[in-house]
XYZ file of C-alpha atoms in Angstrom:
651
model
C 32.213 -25.061 -30.672
C 33.970 -23.268 -27.837
C 37.030 -21.323 -28.841
C 39.941 -20.175 -26.743
C 41.828 -17.132 -28.011
C 44.841 -17.058 -25.756
C 46.193 -13.583 -26.375
C 42.798 -11.938 -25.886
C 42.223 -13.804 -22.610
C 45.613 -12.812 -21.242
C 45.136 -9.169 -22.199
C 41.762 -9.034 -20.528
C 42.921 -10.866 -17.420
C 45.677 -8.373 -16.740
C 43.442 -5.421 -17.480
C 40.835 -6.771 -15.068
C 43.366 -6.474 -12.281
C 43.522 -2.737 -12.795
C 39.816 -2.014 -12.348
C 39.448 -3.630 -8.932
C 38.704 -1.483 -5.891
C 41.940 -0.364 -4.311
C 42.517 -0.020 -0.565
C 42.869 3.662 0.366
C 46.142 4.478 2.053
C 48.462 7.426 2.337
C 51.174 7.330 -0.283
C 54.475 6.433 1.313
C 57.340 8.197 -0.391
C 60.153 5.899 0.639
C 62.629 7.707 -1.533
C 62.106 10.866 0.488
C 63.650 9.037 3.450
C 66.623 7.758 1.482
C 70.105 8.823 2.589
C 71.871 11.631 0.792
C 73.285 10.655 -2.569
C 77.002 11.077 -3.165
C 76.455 11.110 -6.935
C 73.833 12.604 -9.205
C 71.037 10.211 -10.116
C 69.336 10.110 -13.502
C 66.180 8.426 -14.703
C 66.052 5.319 -16.877
C 63.564 6.805 -19.326
C 60.676 4.589 -20.445
C 61.039 2.146 -17.548
C 57.611 2.384 -15.924
C 54.232 1.013 -17.065
C 51.414 3.395 -17.983
C 48.952 1.242 -16.034
C 50.694 2.102 -12.751
C 49.000 5.519 -12.897
C 45.667 3.811 -12.155
C 47.148 2.319 -9.002
C 48.788 5.588 -8.004
C 45.428 7.361 -7.967
C 44.452 5.386 -4.875
C 47.623 6.121 -2.943
C 48.006 2.474 -1.960
C 51.620 1.600 -1.213
C 52.982 -1.868 -1.737
C 54.110 -3.495 1.524
C 57.849 -3.354 1.981
C 58.185 -7.063 2.578
C 56.957 -8.108 -0.890
C 59.878 -9.943 -2.549
C 60.894 -8.815 -6.019
C 62.880 -10.694 -8.641
C 64.536 -8.145 -10.903
C 66.901 -8.023 -13.850
C 69.080 -5.318 -15.316
C 69.886 -5.671 -19.009
C 73.069 -3.923 -20.075
C 73.545 -1.711 -23.114
C 75.899 -2.779 -25.879
C 79.043 -0.686 -26.203
C 80.065 1.330 -29.264
C 76.521 1.594 -30.568
C 77.332 3.962 -33.427
C 79.950 1.513 -34.703
C 77.470 -1.354 -34.317
C 74.884 0.425 -36.438
C 77.509 1.118 -39.089
C 78.519 -2.535 -39.075
C 74.883 -3.604 -39.554
C 74.632 -1.278 -42.574
C 77.916 -2.503 -44.041
C 76.903 -6.145 -43.618
C 73.906 -5.464 -45.880
C 75.775 -3.344 -48.460
C 77.005 -5.465 -51.404
C 79.677 -2.842 -52.153
C 81.187 -3.059 -48.663
C 84.093 -5.393 -47.843
C 82.096 -6.309 -44.724
C 79.076 -7.509 -46.754
C 77.736 -10.682 -45.095
C 80.848 -10.896 -42.902
C 79.065 -12.024 -39.777
C 80.477 -11.853 -36.261
C 80.693 -14.800 -33.917
C 79.148 -14.326 -30.445
C 82.685 -14.068 -29.051
C 83.612 -11.370 -31.568
C 80.413 -9.491 -30.738
C 81.376 -9.580 -27.044
C 84.826 -8.201 -27.815
C 83.576 -5.329 -29.977
C 80.160 -4.447 -28.589
C 79.172 -6.489 -25.561
C 79.233 -5.131 -22.010
C 82.483 -5.825 -20.206
C 83.162 -7.753 -17.023
C 84.015 -4.387 -15.472
C 80.550 -3.062 -16.413
C 78.897 -6.060 -14.770
C 81.070 -5.701 -11.674
C 80.346 -1.971 -11.342
C 76.584 -2.383 -11.584
C 76.622 -5.477 -9.343
C 78.659 -3.726 -6.673
C 76.213 -0.833 -6.579
C 73.232 -3.201 -6.339
C 74.912 -5.059 -3.467
C 75.641 -1.790 -1.682
C 71.933 -0.982 -1.832
C 70.983 -4.251 -0.105
C 70.115 -6.443 -3.120
C 71.257 -10.040 -3.543
C 72.803 -10.926 -6.921
C 71.556 -14.286 -8.241
C 73.053 -14.221 -11.750
C 75.483 -11.967 -13.587
C 76.973 -12.432 -17.043
C 78.723 -10.011 -19.363
C 78.334 -12.554 -22.171
C 74.541 -12.553 -21.792
C 74.486 -8.865 -20.822
C 72.246 -9.212 -17.787
C 72.237 -9.198 -13.997
C 69.476 -10.875 -11.970
C 68.935 -9.829 -8.373
C 66.387 -9.934 -5.562
C 65.179 -7.610 -2.846
C 62.003 -6.345 -1.237
C 59.852 -3.377 -2.177
C 61.313 -1.056 0.446
C 64.838 -1.737 -0.773
C 63.814 -1.154 -4.396
C 62.017 2.108 -3.598
C 65.007 3.470 -1.699
C 67.587 2.336 -4.234
C 65.770 3.423 -7.398
C 63.981 6.489 -5.998
C 60.497 5.257 -6.990
C 57.103 4.614 -5.457
C 55.662 1.142 -5.932
C 51.903 0.949 -5.417
C 49.494 -1.954 -5.499
C 45.834 -2.858 -5.859
C 43.647 -3.536 -2.872
C 43.734 -7.283 -3.379
C 47.535 -7.201 -3.563
C 47.684 -8.962 -6.917
C 48.813 -6.010 -9.043
C 51.660 -3.628 -8.338
C 53.903 -1.259 -10.227
C 56.326 1.656 -10.100
C 54.743 4.951 -11.047
C 57.982 6.747 -11.953
C 60.975 5.812 -14.031
C 63.640 4.319 -11.743
C 66.788 6.315 -11.091
C 70.378 5.108 -10.895
C 73.749 6.823 -10.419
C 74.710 8.940 -13.403
C 77.815 6.820 -14.034
C 75.711 3.643 -14.366
C 72.810 4.924 -16.474
C 74.579 4.704 -19.879
C 75.330 1.053 -19.172
C 71.701 0.044 -18.526
C 69.198 -0.788 -21.257
C 66.261 -1.882 -19.094
C 65.359 -2.597 -15.481
C 62.694 -5.313 -15.212
C 60.796 -6.629 -12.214
C 59.409 -3.510 -10.489
C 55.866 -4.288 -11.664
C 53.598 -7.106 -12.808
C 51.288 -5.002 -14.985
C 52.027 -6.912 -18.154
C 50.787 -9.932 -20.047
C 52.088 -12.494 -22.500
C 50.554 -12.753 -25.952
C 50.315 -16.267 -27.412
C 49.344 -15.757 -31.020
C 47.542 -19.076 -31.382
C 43.893 -19.964 -31.864
C 42.816 -23.452 -30.769
C 39.199 -24.570 -31.238
C 37.776 -27.308 -29.010
C 37.090 -30.160 -28.858
C 40.280 -31.682 -30.281
C 40.168 -34.323 -32.962
C 41.465 -37.246 -30.937
C 43.794 -39.474 -32.999
C 41.321 -39.878 -35.855
C 43.903 -40.902 -38.434
C 44.315 -37.287 -39.574
C 41.858 -37.796 -42.410
C 39.967 -34.615 -41.593
C 40.731 -31.776 -44.033
C 43.431 -29.818 -42.243
C 47.054 -29.021 -43.031
C 50.185 -30.797 -41.858
C 53.792 -30.450 -43.085
C 53.172 -32.615 -46.156
C 50.177 -30.479 -47.130
C 52.237 -27.299 -46.796
C 54.900 -28.846 -49.019
C 52.267 -29.535 -51.659
C 50.407 -26.245 -51.450
C 53.428 -23.941 -51.117
C 55.622 -25.861 -53.587
C 58.308 -27.050 -51.183
C 58.325 -30.613 -52.543
C 60.970 -30.014 -55.270
C 63.436 -28.853 -52.621
C 62.741 -31.764 -50.285
C 63.033 -34.245 -53.153
C 66.498 -32.859 -53.913
C 67.621 -33.245 -50.283
C 67.348 -29.520 -49.507
C 65.756 -30.074 -46.108
C 67.901 -27.976 -43.778
C 70.582 -30.648 -43.300
C 73.605 -29.347 -41.425
C 71.652 -26.361 -40.047
C 69.864 -25.691 -36.779
C 66.658 -23.785 -36.070
C 66.325 -21.876 -32.794
C 62.852 -21.507 -31.272
C 62.255 -19.048 -28.450
C 59.730 -20.451 -25.968
C 58.178 -19.981 -22.548
C 57.893 -23.694 -21.813
C 59.540 -27.049 -22.355
C 57.858 -29.640 -24.616
C 56.887 -33.286 -24.161
C 58.637 -35.850 -26.302
C 55.745 -38.325 -26.499
C 53.548 -35.853 -28.386
C 56.428 -34.853 -30.668
C 56.916 -38.537 -31.457
C 53.232 -38.936 -32.368
C 53.436 -35.925 -34.700
C 56.587 -37.184 -36.397
C 55.072 -40.631 -36.925
C 51.855 -39.207 -38.373
C 53.705 -37.133 -40.973
C 56.612 -39.453 -41.709
C 59.217 -37.173 -40.160
C 62.516 -38.330 -38.649
C 62.527 -38.753 -34.895
C 63.847 -35.920 -32.746
C 66.646 -37.394 -30.635
C 68.091 -35.418 -27.741
C 71.777 -34.742 -28.286
C 71.591 -35.649 -31.973
C 69.096 -33.400 -33.765
C 67.301 -31.901 -30.779
C 68.769 -29.744 -28.025
C 67.358 -27.797 -25.072
C 68.844 -24.647 -23.559
C 67.326 -23.258 -20.360
C 68.737 -19.752 -19.754
C 67.063 -19.342 -16.357
C 67.690 -22.884 -15.143
C 65.527 -25.944 -15.742
C 61.953 -24.756 -16.246
C 58.993 -26.282 -14.481
C 57.329 -29.276 -16.177
C 55.514 -28.431 -19.429
C 52.119 -26.869 -18.873
C 52.607 -26.277 -15.141
C 51.961 -23.051 -13.228
C 49.189 -22.110 -15.620
C 51.516 -22.397 -18.594
C 49.236 -24.347 -20.905
C 49.407 -21.673 -23.606
C 53.210 -21.504 -23.384
C 53.390 -25.298 -23.718
C 51.076 -25.365 -26.742
C 53.127 -22.646 -28.424
C 56.364 -24.540 -27.876
C 54.867 -27.746 -29.297
C 53.571 -25.934 -32.384
C 56.868 -24.203 -33.129
C 58.997 -27.324 -32.771
C 56.612 -29.438 -34.861
C 56.429 -27.050 -37.813
C 60.074 -25.996 -37.813
C 60.926 -29.700 -37.932
C 58.117 -30.444 -40.366
C 59.329 -28.043 -43.065
C 63.069 -28.623 -42.525
C 63.265 -32.221 -41.303
C 67.007 -32.391 -41.891
C 67.790 -29.502 -39.538
C 68.395 -29.754 -35.816
C 66.008 -27.986 -33.446
C 67.346 -25.978 -30.504
C 64.701 -25.076 -27.926
C 65.516 -22.008 -25.817
C 62.935 -22.212 -23.031
C 62.273 -20.131 -19.934
C 59.267 -20.197 -17.610
C 56.375 -18.056 -18.821
C 53.319 -19.535 -17.139
C 50.610 -17.154 -16.018
C 51.493 -17.720 -12.362
C 55.191 -17.046 -12.846
C 56.701 -13.763 -11.620
C 58.402 -12.075 -13.240
C 57.162 -13.272 -16.619
C 58.355 -10.242 -18.579
C 61.931 -11.576 -18.581
C 61.591 -15.081 -20.153
C 61.150 -13.757 -23.698
C 64.259 -11.591 -23.468
C 66.292 -14.236 -21.641
C 65.461 -16.936 -24.195
C 66.506 -14.657 -27.054
C 69.636 -13.495 -25.234
C 70.598 -17.149 -24.981
C 69.864 -17.779 -28.679
C 72.063 -14.931 -29.924
C 74.844 -15.584 -27.387
C 75.072 -19.367 -27.749
C 78.581 -20.388 -28.797
C 77.688 -24.096 -28.997
C 74.470 -24.041 -31.036
C 74.589 -20.842 -33.038
C 71.624 -21.240 -35.383
C 71.327 -19.272 -38.608
C 67.590 -18.759 -38.012
C 65.380 -17.966 -35.016
C 61.580 -18.233 -34.716
C 59.685 -16.016 -32.247
C 55.923 -16.511 -31.949
C 55.109 -14.778 -28.662
C 55.101 -11.217 -27.413
C 54.516 -9.033 -24.366
C 51.876 -6.398 -23.660
C 51.782 -3.772 -20.932
C 55.500 -3.157 -21.255
C 57.060 0.316 -21.375
C 59.028 1.389 -24.424
C 62.337 0.401 -22.805
C 61.301 -3.262 -22.982
C 61.037 -3.116 -26.765
C 64.178 -1.047 -27.351
C 66.079 -3.485 -25.126
C 64.648 -6.402 -27.107
C 65.695 -4.659 -30.320
C 69.278 -4.548 -29.027
C 69.142 -8.332 -28.660
C 67.801 -8.646 -32.197
C 70.582 -6.339 -33.448
C 73.178 -8.647 -31.918
C 71.612 -11.589 -33.722
C 71.584 -9.662 -36.999
C 75.282 -8.787 -36.648
C 75.988 -12.502 -36.196
C 74.116 -13.441 -39.376
C 70.949 -14.738 -37.746
C 67.649 -14.339 -39.616
C 64.960 -13.703 -36.997
C 61.276 -14.190 -37.812
C 58.683 -12.701 -35.454
C 54.910 -13.201 -35.524
C 53.056 -9.930 -36.012
C 50.140 -11.033 -33.804
C 46.470 -11.975 -34.092
C 44.802 -8.671 -33.191
C 44.723 -7.038 -36.618
C 45.077 -3.292 -36.210
C 43.934 -3.440 -32.583
C 47.067 -4.639 -30.798
C 47.557 -2.976 -27.389
C 49.611 0.198 -27.417
C 52.958 0.166 -25.558
C 52.316 0.179 -21.821
C 48.860 -1.412 -22.086
C 47.241 -4.834 -22.430
C 43.868 -3.519 -23.637
C 42.449 -3.628 -27.132
C 41.851 0.016 -28.142
C 38.282 0.966 -27.162
C 37.474 2.842 -30.354
C 39.023 3.862 -33.680
C 41.366 5.187 -34.951
C 43.882 3.938 -32.355
C 45.688 1.342 -34.513
C 48.758 -0.374 -33.035
C 51.081 -3.302 -33.657
C 52.911 -5.720 -31.368
C 56.156 -3.793 -31.054
C 58.548 -6.731 -30.819
C 57.646 -7.385 -34.478
C 58.358 -3.697 -35.164
C 62.076 -4.063 -34.566
C 63.986 -3.120 -37.746
C 66.313 -6.067 -37.071
C 63.686 -8.790 -37.593
C 61.388 -9.979 -40.344
C 57.773 -9.479 -39.242
C 55.550 -12.266 -40.566
C 51.747 -12.476 -40.529
C 49.120 -14.894 -41.785
C 47.078 -15.377 -44.922
C 44.026 -17.586 -45.422
C 42.522 -19.641 -48.225
C 40.144 -22.522 -48.866
C 42.060 -25.669 -49.805
C 40.956 -28.859 -51.561
C 41.603 -32.362 -50.217
C 41.421 -35.948 -51.389
C 39.592 -38.744 -49.565
C 42.499 -39.233 -47.153
C 42.541 -35.587 -46.090
C 45.660 -34.753 -48.121
C 45.859 -31.356 -49.802
C 45.448 -31.329 -53.576
C 45.284 -27.553 -54.039
C 48.231 -25.344 -54.971
C 49.174 -21.695 -55.066
C 48.351 -21.616 -58.763
C 44.697 -22.601 -58.357
C 43.870 -21.024 -54.973
C 43.295 -17.384 -54.137
C 44.742 -16.197 -50.851
C 43.499 -13.261 -48.810
C 44.398 -11.547 -45.560
C 43.676 -13.745 -42.537
C 40.596 -12.409 -40.776
C 37.967 -14.332 -38.798
C 34.981 -13.317 -36.683
C 32.633 -15.976 -35.350
C 29.920 -15.065 -32.843
C 26.956 -16.801 -31.283
C 24.323 -14.435 -29.859
C 21.941 -15.710 -27.182
C 19.360 -13.548 -25.405
C 20.781 -10.525 -27.174
C 24.289 -11.052 -25.784
C 27.447 -12.710 -27.150
C 27.605 -16.308 -25.970
C 30.598 -17.478 -28.015
C 33.101 -15.179 -29.665
C 36.193 -15.963 -31.711
C 37.974 -13.085 -33.413
C 41.365 -12.896 -35.036
C 43.219 -11.074 -37.787
C 46.785 -10.761 -38.995
C 48.332 -7.705 -37.342
C 49.775 -4.949 -39.493
C 50.398 -1.219 -39.348
C 53.042 1.200 -38.107
C 55.318 1.077 -35.098
C 55.012 3.774 -32.450
C 58.638 3.225 -31.377
C 60.894 2.299 -34.304
C 61.777 4.624 -37.171
C 61.363 3.597 -40.784
C 64.451 1.626 -41.858
C 66.240 2.628 -45.051
C 65.061 -0.472 -46.914
C 61.438 0.699 -46.548
C 62.146 4.061 -48.185
C 60.418 4.747 -51.493
C 58.081 1.775 -51.132
C 54.597 2.497 -52.428
C 52.214 1.570 -49.637
C 54.490 2.754 -46.818
C 54.037 6.322 -45.606
C 55.336 8.367 -42.712
C 58.471 7.978 -40.638
C 57.908 4.704 -38.773
C 58.585 1.028 -39.414
C 55.756 -0.742 -41.228
C 54.751 -4.379 -40.703
C 54.325 -7.077 -41.887
C 57.115 -7.931 -44.297
C 55.704 -11.283 -45.454
C 52.806 -13.612 -44.689
C 52.080 -17.315 -45.113
C 49.050 -19.522 -44.599
C 48.229 -19.449 -40.901
C 44.548 -19.091 -40.108
C 42.635 -22.054 -38.725
C 39.306 -20.410 -39.554
C 38.414 -17.596 -41.915
C 35.455 -15.454 -42.797
C 32.741 -13.776 -40.752
C 29.666 -15.425 -39.288
C 27.085 -14.465 -36.692
C 24.672 -17.079 -35.374
C 21.719 -15.706 -33.426
C 19.701 -18.071 -31.249
C 16.031 -17.053 -31.522
C 12.929 -18.184 -29.692
C 11.176 -21.433 -30.606
C 14.558 -23.104 -31.317
C 15.066 -21.064 -34.480
C 18.494 -19.909 -35.596
C 19.455 -16.967 -37.789
C 22.868 -17.199 -39.496
C 24.562 -14.320 -41.278
C 27.810 -14.915 -43.168
C 30.062 -17.952 -43.146
C 33.314 -19.227 -41.644
C 35.496 -21.910 -43.217
C 38.663 -23.911 -42.552
C 41.472 -21.573 -43.529
C 43.255 -23.991 -43.688
C 43.744 -25.155 -40.081
C 46.901 -26.952 -38.934
C 47.308 -30.221 -37.075
C 49.145 -30.047 -33.760
C 49.881 -32.959 -31.451
C 49.986 -32.146 -27.749
C 49.238 -33.707 -24.393
C 45.610 -33.143 -23.473
C 46.454 -32.814 -19.794
C 49.449 -30.504 -20.074
C 47.393 -28.201 -22.297
C 45.191 -27.432 -19.278
C 48.067 -25.655 -17.535
C 48.152 -27.761 -14.360
C 51.221 -29.825 -15.243
C 49.305 -33.117 -15.139
C 50.042 -35.246 -18.195
C 47.314 -37.336 -19.821
C 47.698 -38.527 -23.424
C 48.821 -37.124 -26.781
C 45.963 -35.933 -28.970
C 45.674 -34.100 -32.273
C 43.981 -30.703 -32.321
C 43.620 -27.999 -34.944
C 45.404 -24.688 -34.512
C 45.996 -21.458 -36.384
C 47.106 -17.879 -36.021
C 50.244 -15.965 -36.889
C 52.213 -18.141 -34.425
C 52.582 -20.905 -36.967
C 54.302 -18.651 -39.510
C 57.731 -17.894 -37.868
C 58.789 -21.566 -37.581
C 57.858 -22.085 -41.239
C 59.964 -19.144 -42.439
C 62.797 -20.175 -40.122
C 62.707 -23.623 -41.757
C 62.695 -22.092 -45.250
C 65.766 -19.987 -44.480
C 67.495 -22.951 -42.868
C 67.136 -24.550 -46.300
C 68.575 -21.410 -47.919
C 71.504 -21.541 -45.481
C 72.024 -25.202 -46.409
C 71.858 -24.497 -50.121
C 74.210 -21.484 -50.028
C 76.471 -22.681 -47.249
C 76.051 -19.447 -45.319
C 73.702 -17.600 -43.002
C 71.683 -14.737 -44.484
C 71.313 -12.379 -41.517
C 68.486 -9.852 -41.713
C 66.726 -10.716 -44.976
C 64.700 -7.515 -45.313
C 67.146 -5.328 -47.289
C 67.478 -8.008 -49.967
C 63.789 -8.959 -49.792
C 62.603 -5.373 -50.341
C 65.121 -4.785 -53.129
C 64.006 -7.983 -54.854
C 60.321 -7.119 -54.460
C 60.771 -3.566 -55.794
C 62.753 -4.869 -58.759
C 59.883 -7.229 -59.657
C 56.815 -5.108 -58.924
C 55.224 -5.809 -62.300
C 55.512 -9.566 -61.941
C 56.326 -10.612 -58.344
C 55.517 -14.229 -59.136
C 58.760 -14.567 -61.093
C 60.651 -14.384 -57.770
C 58.167 -16.495 -55.836
C 56.172 -13.685 -54.219
C 52.411 -14.283 -54.155
C 50.801 -10.850 -54.058
C 47.662 -10.774 -51.899
C 45.123 -8.217 -53.067
C 41.923 -9.103 -51.173
C 40.774 -8.825 -47.578
C 41.733 -6.624 -44.659
C 42.878 -7.097 -41.080
C 40.075 -5.349 -39.183
C 39.639 -6.218 -35.524
C 36.589 -4.549 -34.000
C 36.331 -1.762 -33.136
C 39.456 -0.684 -35.058
C 39.145 -0.557 -38.878
C 41.491 -2.775 -40.843
C 44.161 -2.093 -43.437
C 43.122 -3.355 -46.897
C 45.245 -5.580 -49.086
C 46.093 -4.232 -52.530
C 48.593 -4.701 -55.315
C 52.179 -4.417 -54.136
C 53.162 -3.812 -50.534
C 50.325 -3.237 -48.033
C 49.906 -3.080 -44.264
C 47.785 -6.230 -44.138
C 49.936 -8.718 -46.058
C 53.294 -7.006 -46.660
C 54.779 -8.325 -49.896
C 52.472 -11.338 -49.692
C 53.025 -15.086 -49.323
C 55.577 -17.186 -51.194
C 56.026 -20.121 -53.528
C 58.752 -21.783 -51.464
C 60.734 -23.396 -54.279
C 60.639 -20.331 -56.535
C 61.329 -17.920 -53.693
C 64.289 -19.897 -52.339
C 65.998 -20.050 -55.730
C 65.212 -16.420 -56.578
C 66.374 -15.096 -53.223
C 69.661 -16.950 -53.541
C 70.340 -15.707 -57.071
C 69.153 -12.105 -56.662
C 71.878 -9.473 -56.356
C 70.768 -5.940 -55.423
C 71.771 -3.395 -58.048
C 72.490 -0.750 -55.414
C 73.555 -0.832 -51.763
C 70.813 -2.340 -49.632
C 70.856 0.540 -47.149
């Protein structure tokens, strides 16, 4: 078996760029030649990548003719009032409790104004940039220019590697003092970042074998996690929509195969399926090296639809292939579109991908987008990641080289989202490959897998994954995590919840010895593995379609669309959006610590999320940094969440 672990490959590819031999050259301080400034300039703090320091050591300057595609994201106005509104919306004693804004109302109270956009755009034009897109409603301005123009305008040095593939600004950019408070992030001055696709896909795929192999599909999830009573009573997300944030479009033929295999209603464009492309029509699925982005999009649509077949799916897709520059903006742009959409304003959003190598401003800017969604009543579910405690630190794409440098993927650290990880278990199946096991008779543990084949004393095959958990380095502990046993310190802890997600579990090392002998230590198992239908050609990332096939996937990526579907059902059943669920979730969990099962919480007390060489966080009774509050019994949780009323203000 050959395994492809997409997020690890991407991290390593971008790090490899930084260790190449750089061409020596005298540093060219373009900003020193800039004309005198009529206004004081201030730095946009946290807007340069740490990895640029490695390039700066060589003194290699990026050629002035290199074209750059940049974006400025604008700050919301009245931020103190916005934070108060978010607190009031979660306080049952407040008259503003669950009184959600519309996107238009958000614009009027907190969004940047047309005058803000015009002021920033006029300054960019005066500096020689060309504006390609500007919207106060979406809070962003896209523009182009070359390196020399950017260095002069933003008072930075941009340096590059000897092969010209990697470049970055080594200082925070500067802008006029009057503009700085309006700007949340400036993107596009570097390409020292990577995209994390939290999906594990073993090869070869199981090509249309009737799906009788023992892996999970939507019907198996309904059996195992006790969703069937809801579906049988027509609580299937009808009248709701589920937003999925993606870096690629999907192909309808493979979606049709999946729906047929699991008896799901067809997805019909304009009826129960919609596409929104915030940066214009993306390239064909799987093109420009975007095989991982395509596979992620297929997985999210299939499982959001699979668990809430009555809901509409809205795909917000931007280009995020590995050959696309800049590819640090698609994630933000897709989410900006999802929270700003006045036509399809979904109550729930699923986010299964992340960025590495980004400075702190990227994540605080993303948090502002999440805050807008929360104010509008959107419940946003974000995958914690597949790197256990060894996620790259902000500004890096490298797994920490040694303990105790534990990190999380910081987009899941936002206090305005629900961070969801993965659990694992061994299921039972009948002769047709249908699940017969349930929560009641199956023990779950933290998702953790390590499979290695050693040949000639060296790793020949390696597959490693674990559900990410730990503490944010950026976001402070929110009020709803106060006085929770298992959460220490002053920073946001993740995850909040988990659900079955691993495709393999356990630890196994196979050593190939002389004389055709094999030594095996440990064991891996299906845990439980999830069917995905995708085009075998598009999955290669060259944009060449072939035929739909069924493969087996896993990872924390599959969890956000499932929780989004579950809360679409809650929105259907209650007739209203829930917004950020964490204040109510934590209050409900703390009120039922002695018997969490009565509210549908499945406490996970075994396993840990170690990812070599960083030690893992162990699961234990109550909240822990490996499984949060645990997994859920869907039927019991849905009914308990709806009926639970916090005894005290949520915040």
